[in-house]
Amino acid sequence: MTTTLPASAGASPPPGPAGAAAPAGPSGDDAGASARSRRRLTPYWLLLPAGLWLAVFFVAPFFYQASTSVQSGSLEEGFRVTWDFTNYTDALAAYAPHFVRSFLYAATATLLCLLIGYPLAYTIAFRAGRWRGLLLVMVIAPFFTSFLIRTLAWKTILSDAGPVVTVLKSVHVLDVTSQLGLTGDDRLLATPLAVVCGLTYNFLPFMILPLYSSLERIDTSLHEAARDLYAKPATVFRKVTFPLSLPGVVAGTLLTFIPASGDYINAQLLGSPNTQMVGNAIQKQFLNVLDYPAAAAMSFILMAIILIVVSVYMRKAGTEELV
């Protein structure tokens, strides 16, 4: 009878076949380096979808449009890159009034949005109470309707036989606006005032939401401290509230001015040939005249002017926080 003795705790395992080596696993240093490498690459993997999106829908069209802006030719003969930079000078010479008109209308609409939106954002942030959610929904509600339908609604509101024109005629307001060149012939449609009203209405939420976000984050104890120091309400607003809300003002003005500068729907539906903006000229060159190089050159000029204006504004504003 054979007796099997238990293996001792310190005994080594039985040897394997001759010449065979035990499998070697990764060392601790190698595993740690691999984990650190994966952690370093994780942010880049997360940015990859957004990077691809920007590359396909922004970078590639940007370079294609830059190439188009220096081409020459016609639709029948075909366009080819000839580095014809006269497209830029010709566009500036031919459409300088459209550029001036676009930035004038956009700046006016932005100022009106700020004057209208700041009191509303202030009320929602500090005075709305339990009605805050409802008021925010009312601000966002226009986004649930098509931009085109909202603009067409203003065409009905400002119609010659509408109540707005009738009331303004009765109080002789249209006489004053006609002398200022904002309206003409006792009507609102097809005038600069109608275009500015449409821009102000359509882009007002872009001003209110950043303002509300900035005002809502202000600590109300700062207001209490200012009042404890016998500051008047106007002084509290001038010294505390408005400076702390400047990031929202900067963000709101940029979000309003930039899209309003390139808008063409409001000028098309509410204006006349004398109130056309540069967006209308670009649309006409692309879709009607089929002069793609001129349209691309105008687009680049518009973008360059906006970048310069925004850069100067950001430097003068003295803030880098946009939210």
CSV table of C-alpha atoms in Angstrom, one decimal:
chain,number,residue,atom,x,y,z
A,1,MET,CA,0.0,0.0,0.0
A,2,THR,CA,1.5,3.3,-1.1
A,3,THR,CA,1.3,6.3,1.2
A,4,THR,CA,1.2,9.9,-0.3
A,5,LEU,CA,2.9,12.4,1.9
A,6,PRO,CA,1.5,16.0,1.8
A,7,ALA,CA,3.7,18.6,0.1
A,8,SER,CA,5.4,21.0,2.5
A,9,ALA,CA,4.5,24.7,2.3
A,10,GLY,CA,8.0,25.6,1.2
A,11,ALA,CA,8.3,22.9,-1.5
A,12,SER,CA,8.8,24.1,-5.1
A,13,PRO,CA,6.4,23.0,-7.7
A,14,PRO,CA,7.3,20.0,-9.8
A,15,PRO,CA,9.5,20.8,-12.7
A,16,GLY,CA,7.8,20.9,-16.1
A,17,PRO,CA,9.1,19.4,-19.3
A,18,ALA,CA,12.7,19.8,-20.1
A,19,GLY,CA,13.5,23.2,-21.7
A,20,ALA,CA,10.0,24.7,-20.9
A,21,ALA,CA,10.0,28.1,-19.2
A,22,ALA,CA,7.2,29.5,-17.0
A,23,PRO,CA,5.0,32.2,-18.7
A,24,ALA,CA,6.1,35.7,-17.8
A,25,GLY,CA,3.4,38.3,-17.1
A,26,PRO,CA,3.8,42.0,-17.5
A,27,SER,CA,5.8,43.7,-14.9
A,28,GLY,CA,4.4,46.3,-12.5
A,29,ASP,CA,6.3,49.1,-14.2
A,30,ASP,CA,5.0,48.2,-17.7
A,31,ALA,CA,1.4,48.0,-16.5
A,32,GLY,CA,1.6,51.3,-14.8
A,33,ALA,CA,3.1,53.0,-17.9
A,34,SER,CA,0.4,51.5,-20.0
A,35,ALA,CA,-2.3,52.8,-17.7
A,36,ARG,CA,-0.8,56.2,-17.6
A,37,SER,CA,-0.6,56.3,-21.4
A,38,ARG,CA,-4.3,55.4,-21.6
A,39,ARG,CA,-5.2,58.1,-19.2
A,40,ARG,CA,-3.2,60.6,-21.2
A,41,LEU,CA,-5.0,59.6,-24.5
A,42,THR,CA,-8.5,59.6,-23.0
A,43,PRO,CA,-9.1,63.3,-23.4
A,44,TYR,CA,-8.0,63.1,-27.1
A,45,TRP,CA,-10.3,60.2,-27.8
A,46,LEU,CA,-13.2,62.2,-26.2
A,47,LEU,CA,-12.3,65.2,-28.4
A,48,LEU,CA,-12.1,63.1,-31.6
A,49,PRO,CA,-15.9,63.2,-32.5
A,50,ALA,CA,-16.0,67.0,-32.1
A,51,GLY,CA,-12.7,67.3,-34.0
A,52,LEU,CA,-14.0,65.2,-36.9
A,53,TRP,CA,-17.2,67.2,-37.0
A,54,LEU,CA,-15.3,70.5,-37.2
A,55,ALA,CA,-13.0,69.1,-39.8
A,56,VAL,CA,-15.7,67.9,-42.1
A,57,PHE,CA,-18.2,70.8,-41.6
A,58,PHE,CA,-16.0,73.8,-40.9
A,59,VAL,CA,-12.3,73.3,-41.8
A,60,ALA,CA,-12.9,71.6,-45.2
A,61,PRO,CA,-15.6,74.1,-46.3
A,62,PHE,CA,-13.4,77.0,-45.1
A,63,PHE,CA,-10.5,76.0,-47.3
A,64,TYR,CA,-12.9,75.2,-50.2
A,65,GLN,CA,-14.5,78.6,-49.9
A,66,ALA,CA,-11.0,80.3,-49.7
A,67,SER,CA,-10.1,78.5,-52.9
A,68,THR,CA,-13.3,79.6,-54.6
A,69,SER,CA,-12.8,83.2,-53.6
A,70,VAL,CA,-9.6,83.4,-55.8
A,71,GLN,CA,-11.0,81.6,-58.8
A,72,SER,CA,-12.1,83.1,-62.1
A,73,GLY,CA,-14.3,81.9,-65.0
A,74,SER,CA,-18.0,81.2,-65.5
A,75,LEU,CA,-20.5,78.4,-64.8
A,76,GLU,CA,-20.4,77.4,-68.5
A,77,GLU,CA,-16.6,77.4,-68.9
A,78,GLY,CA,-15.9,76.3,-65.4
A,79,PHE,CA,-14.1,78.0,-62.5
A,80,ARG,CA,-10.4,77.5,-61.9
A,81,VAL,CA,-7.9,78.9,-59.3
A,82,THR,CA,-6.1,81.9,-60.8
A,83,TRP,CA,-5.3,83.7,-57.5
A,84,ASP,CA,-7.6,86.5,-58.7
A,85,PHE,CA,-7.6,88.8,-55.6
A,86,THR,CA,-9.5,91.5,-57.5
A,87,ASN,CA,-12.6,89.5,-56.4
A,88,TYR,CA,-12.2,91.1,-53.0
A,89,THR,CA,-11.6,94.6,-54.2
A,90,ASP,CA,-14.5,94.4,-56.6
A,91,ALA,CA,-16.8,93.1,-53.9
A,92,LEU,CA,-15.9,95.9,-51.5
A,93,ALA,CA,-16.4,98.5,-54.2
A,94,ALA,CA,-19.7,97.2,-55.4
A,95,TYR,CA,-21.3,96.2,-52.1
A,96,ALA,CA,-19.8,98.7,-49.6
A,97,PRO,CA,-23.3,100.1,-48.7
A,98,HIS,CA,-24.5,96.6,-48.0
A,99,PHE,CA,-21.7,96.0,-45.5
A,100,VAL,CA,-22.2,99.3,-43.8
A,101,ARG,CA,-26.0,98.7,-43.7
A,102,SER,CA,-25.5,95.2,-42.2
A,103,PHE,CA,-23.3,96.3,-39.4
A,104,LEU,CA,-25.4,99.4,-38.7
A,105,TYR,CA,-28.6,97.3,-38.5
A,106,ALA,CA,-26.9,94.6,-36.4
A,107,ALA,CA,-25.4,97.1,-33.9
A,108,THR,CA,-28.8,98.8,-33.5
A,109,ALA,CA,-30.6,95.6,-33.0
A,110,THR,CA,-27.9,94.5,-30.5
A,111,LEU,CA,-28.3,97.7,-28.5
A,112,LEU,CA,-32.0,97.4,-28.5
A,113,CYS,CA,-31.8,93.7,-27.3
A,114,LEU,CA,-29.5,94.8,-24.5
A,115,LEU,CA,-31.8,97.6,-23.4
A,116,ILE,CA,-34.9,95.3,-23.5
A,117,GLY,CA,-33.2,92.1,-22.3
A,118,TYR,CA,-31.2,93.4,-19.3
A,119,PRO,CA,-34.3,94.5,-17.3
A,120,LEU,CA,-36.1,91.3,-18.1
A,121,ALA,CA,-33.1,89.1,-17.2
A,122,TYR,CA,-32.6,91.1,-14.0
A,123,THR,CA,-36.3,90.6,-13.1
A,124,ILE,CA,-36.1,86.9,-13.7
A,125,ALA,CA,-32.9,86.5,-11.7
A,126,PHE,CA,-33.8,88.6,-8.6
A,127,ARG,CA,-37.6,89.3,-8.6
A,128,ALA,CA,-39.4,86.4,-10.3
A,129,GLY,CA,-39.6,84.1,-7.4
A,130,ARG,CA,-41.7,81.1,-8.2
A,131,TRP,CA,-42.5,82.5,-11.6
A,132,ARG,CA,-38.9,82.2,-12.7
A,133,GLY,CA,-39.4,78.9,-14.6
A,134,LEU,CA,-42.4,80.2,-16.4
A,135,LEU,CA,-40.7,83.4,-17.5
A,136,LEU,CA,-37.7,81.4,-18.8
A,137,VAL,CA,-40.0,79.1,-20.8
A,138,MET,CA,-41.6,82.2,-22.3
A,139,VAL,CA,-38.2,83.5,-23.3
A,140,ILE,CA,-37.3,80.2,-24.9
A,141,ALA,CA,-40.7,79.5,-26.4
A,142,PRO,CA,-40.1,81.4,-29.7
A,143,PHE,CA,-37.4,78.9,-30.5
A,144,PHE,CA,-40.1,76.3,-30.8
A,145,THR,CA,-41.3,78.1,-34.0
A,146,SER,CA,-39.5,78.3,-37.3
A,147,PHE,CA,-37.4,81.4,-37.8
A,148,LEU,CA,-39.1,82.0,-41.1
A,149,ILE,CA,-42.6,81.8,-39.6
A,150,ARG,CA,-41.7,84.2,-36.8
A,151,THR,CA,-40.5,86.7,-39.4
A,152,LEU,CA,-43.6,86.3,-41.5
A,153,ALA,CA,-45.6,87.0,-38.4
A,154,TRP,CA,-43.9,90.4,-38.1
A,155,LYS,CA,-44.8,91.1,-41.7
A,156,THR,CA,-48.5,90.7,-40.7
A,157,ILE,CA,-48.1,92.8,-37.5
A,158,LEU,CA,-46.4,95.7,-39.4
A,159,SER,CA,-48.8,95.6,-42.4
A,160,ASP,CA,-50.1,98.9,-43.6
A,161,ALA,CA,-53.7,98.1,-42.5
A,162,GLY,CA,-52.6,96.6,-39.2
A,163,PRO,CA,-53.3,98.1,-35.8
A,164,VAL,CA,-49.7,99.0,-35.1
A,165,VAL,CA,-49.5,101.4,-38.1
A,166,THR,CA,-53.0,102.8,-37.3
A,167,VAL,CA,-52.0,103.7,-33.8
A,168,LEU,CA,-48.6,105.2,-34.8
A,169,LYS,CA,-50.4,107.3,-37.4
A,170,SER,CA,-52.9,108.6,-34.9
A,171,VAL,CA,-50.2,109.8,-32.5
A,172,HIS,CA,-48.0,111.1,-35.4
A,173,VAL,CA,-45.1,108.9,-34.5
A,174,LEU,CA,-44.6,107.9,-38.1
A,175,ASP,CA,-44.1,111.6,-39.0
A,176,VAL,CA,-41.1,111.7,-36.7
A,177,THR,CA,-39.6,108.4,-37.8
A,178,SER,CA,-40.1,109.5,-41.5
A,179,GLN,CA,-38.1,112.7,-40.8
A,180,LEU,CA,-35.4,110.5,-39.3
A,181,GLY,CA,-35.3,108.3,-42.3
A,182,LEU,CA,-36.5,105.2,-40.4
A,183,THR,CA,-39.8,104.9,-42.2
A,184,GLY,CA,-41.5,106.4,-45.2
A,185,ASP,CA,-44.9,107.0,-46.8
A,186,ASP,CA,-46.8,106.4,-43.5
A,187,ARG,CA,-45.8,102.7,-43.4
A,188,LEU,CA,-43.5,100.4,-41.5
A,189,LEU,CA,-43.0,97.6,-43.9
A,190,ALA,CA,-40.1,97.9,-46.4
A,191,THR,CA,-38.3,100.3,-44.1
A,192,PRO,CA,-35.1,100.2,-42.0
A,193,LEU,CA,-37.2,100.3,-38.8
A,194,ALA,CA,-39.0,97.1,-39.8
A,195,VAL,CA,-35.8,95.2,-40.5
A,196,VAL,CA,-34.3,96.3,-37.1
A,197,CYS,CA,-37.5,95.3,-35.3
A,198,GLY,CA,-37.4,91.9,-36.9
A,199,LEU,CA,-33.7,91.4,-36.0
A,200,THR,CA,-34.3,92.6,-32.4
A,201,TYR,CA,-37.2,90.2,-31.9
A,202,ASN,CA,-35.6,87.2,-33.5
A,203,PHE,CA,-32.3,87.5,-31.6
A,204,LEU,CA,-33.6,88.8,-28.2
A,205,PRO,CA,-33.4,85.4,-26.5
A,206,PHE,CA,-29.7,85.2,-27.4
A,207,MET,CA,-29.2,88.3,-25.3
A,208,ILE,CA,-31.5,87.4,-22.4
A,209,LEU,CA,-30.2,83.9,-21.6
A,210,PRO,CA,-26.5,84.8,-21.1
A,211,LEU,CA,-27.5,87.9,-19.1
A,212,TYR,CA,-29.8,85.7,-16.9
A,213,SER,CA,-27.0,83.2,-16.4
A,214,SER,CA,-24.6,85.8,-15.3
A,215,LEU,CA,-27.0,87.7,-13.0
A,216,GLU,CA,-28.3,84.5,-11.4
A,217,ARG,CA,-24.8,83.6,-10.2
A,218,ILE,CA,-24.3,86.9,-8.3
A,219,ASP,CA,-24.3,86.4,-4.6
A,220,THR,CA,-27.2,88.5,-3.1
A,221,SER,CA,-25.2,89.0,0.1
A,222,LEU,CA,-23.1,91.5,-1.9
A,223,HIS,CA,-26.3,93.6,-2.5
A,224,GLU,CA,-27.1,93.4,1.2
A,225,ALA,CA,-23.5,94.5,2.1
A,226,ALA,CA,-23.8,97.4,-0.2
A,227,ARG,CA,-27.1,98.5,1.3
A,228,ASP,CA,-25.6,98.1,4.8
A,229,LEU,CA,-23.0,100.6,3.7
A,230,TYR,CA,-25.9,103.0,2.8
A,231,ALA,CA,-25.5,102.7,-0.9
A,232,LYS,CA,-28.5,103.8,-2.9
A,233,PRO,CA,-30.2,101.2,-5.3
A,234,ALA,CA,-28.7,103.0,-8.3
A,235,THR,CA,-25.2,102.9,-6.7
A,236,VAL,CA,-25.7,99.2,-5.9
A,237,PHE,CA,-26.5,98.5,-9.5
A,238,ARG,CA,-23.6,100.6,-10.9
A,239,LYS,CA,-21.0,99.4,-8.5
A,240,VAL,CA,-22.0,95.8,-7.9
A,241,THR,CA,-24.6,94.3,-10.2
A,242,PHE,CA,-23.5,95.6,-13.6
A,243,PRO,CA,-19.8,95.0,-13.2
A,244,LEU,CA,-20.4,91.4,-12.1
A,245,SER,CA,-22.8,90.8,-15.0
A,246,LEU,CA,-20.3,92.1,-17.6
A,247,PRO,CA,-19.5,88.5,-18.8
A,248,GLY,CA,-23.2,88.0,-19.6
A,249,VAL,CA,-23.3,91.4,-21.4
A,250,VAL,CA,-20.2,90.4,-23.5
A,251,ALA,CA,-21.6,87.0,-24.4
A,252,GLY,CA,-25.0,88.3,-25.1
A,253,THR,CA,-23.8,91.1,-27.4
A,254,LEU,CA,-21.6,88.7,-29.3
A,255,LEU,CA,-24.3,86.1,-29.7
A,256,THR,CA,-26.6,88.8,-31.0
A,257,PHE,CA,-24.3,90.9,-33.2
A,258,ILE,CA,-22.6,88.1,-35.1
A,259,PRO,CA,-25.6,86.3,-36.5
A,260,ALA,CA,-27.5,89.5,-37.0
A,261,SER,CA,-24.7,90.8,-39.2
A,262,GLY,CA,-25.0,88.0,-41.7
A,263,ASP,CA,-28.8,87.6,-41.5
A,264,TYR,CA,-30.8,88.0,-44.8
A,265,ILE,CA,-34.3,86.7,-43.9
A,266,ASN,CA,-35.4,89.9,-42.1
A,267,ALA,CA,-34.2,92.2,-44.8
A,268,GLN,CA,-35.7,90.0,-47.5
A,269,LEU,CA,-39.2,89.7,-45.9
A,270,LEU,CA,-39.5,93.0,-44.0
A,271,GLY,CA,-37.3,95.3,-46.0
A,272,SER,CA,-37.0,96.6,-49.6
A,273,PRO,CA,-34.2,96.8,-52.2
A,274,ASN,CA,-32.9,99.8,-50.4
A,275,THR,CA,-32.6,97.9,-47.1
A,276,GLN,CA,-30.7,94.9,-48.4
A,277,MET,CA,-27.9,93.6,-46.2
A,278,VAL,CA,-24.7,91.8,-47.2
A,279,GLY,CA,-26.4,88.4,-46.6
A,280,ASN,CA,-28.9,89.2,-49.3
A,281,ALA,CA,-26.1,90.1,-51.7
A,282,ILE,CA,-24.2,86.9,-51.0
A,283,GLN,CA,-27.4,84.9,-51.5
A,284,LYS,CA,-28.0,86.6,-54.8
A,285,GLN,CA,-24.5,86.0,-56.1
A,286,PHE,CA,-24.7,82.3,-55.1
A,287,LEU,CA,-28.2,81.4,-56.2
A,288,ASN,CA,-29.2,83.9,-58.9
A,289,VAL,CA,-26.1,85.4,-60.6
A,290,LEU,CA,-24.1,82.2,-60.0
A,291,ASP,CA,-20.9,84.2,-59.5
A,292,TYR,CA,-19.4,81.9,-56.9
A,293,PRO,CA,-16.0,83.6,-56.6
A,294,ALA,CA,-17.6,87.0,-55.8
A,295,ALA,CA,-20.0,85.4,-53.3
A,296,ALA,CA,-17.1,83.6,-51.6
A,297,ALA,CA,-15.0,86.8,-51.5
A,298,MET,CA,-17.9,88.7,-49.8
A,299,SER,CA,-18.3,85.9,-47.3
A,300,PHE,CA,-14.6,86.1,-46.4
A,301,ILE,CA,-14.7,89.9,-46.1
A,302,LEU,CA,-17.7,89.7,-43.8
A,303,MET,CA,-16.0,87.1,-41.7
A,304,ALA,CA,-12.8,89.1,-41.5
A,305,ILE,CA,-14.6,92.3,-40.4
A,306,ILE,CA,-16.6,90.4,-37.8
A,307,LEU,CA,-13.4,88.9,-36.4
A,308,ILE,CA,-11.7,92.3,-36.2
A,309,VAL,CA,-14.7,93.9,-34.5
A,310,VAL,CA,-15.1,91.0,-32.0
A,311,SER,CA,-11.3,91.1,-31.2
A,312,VAL,CA,-11.4,94.8,-30.5
A,313,TYR,CA,-14.6,94.5,-28.5
A,314,MET,CA,-13.2,91.7,-26.4
A,315,ARG,CA,-10.0,93.7,-25.7
A,316,LYS,CA,-12.0,96.8,-24.7
A,317,ALA,CA,-14.4,94.8,-22.6
A,318,GLY,CA,-11.6,93.6,-20.5
A,319,THR,CA,-13.1,90.2,-19.7
A,320,GLU,CA,-12.3,86.7,-21.0
A,321,GLU,CA,-15.2,84.9,-19.2
A,322,LEU,CA,-18.0,84.5,-21.7
A,323,VAL,CA,-20.4,82.3,-19.6
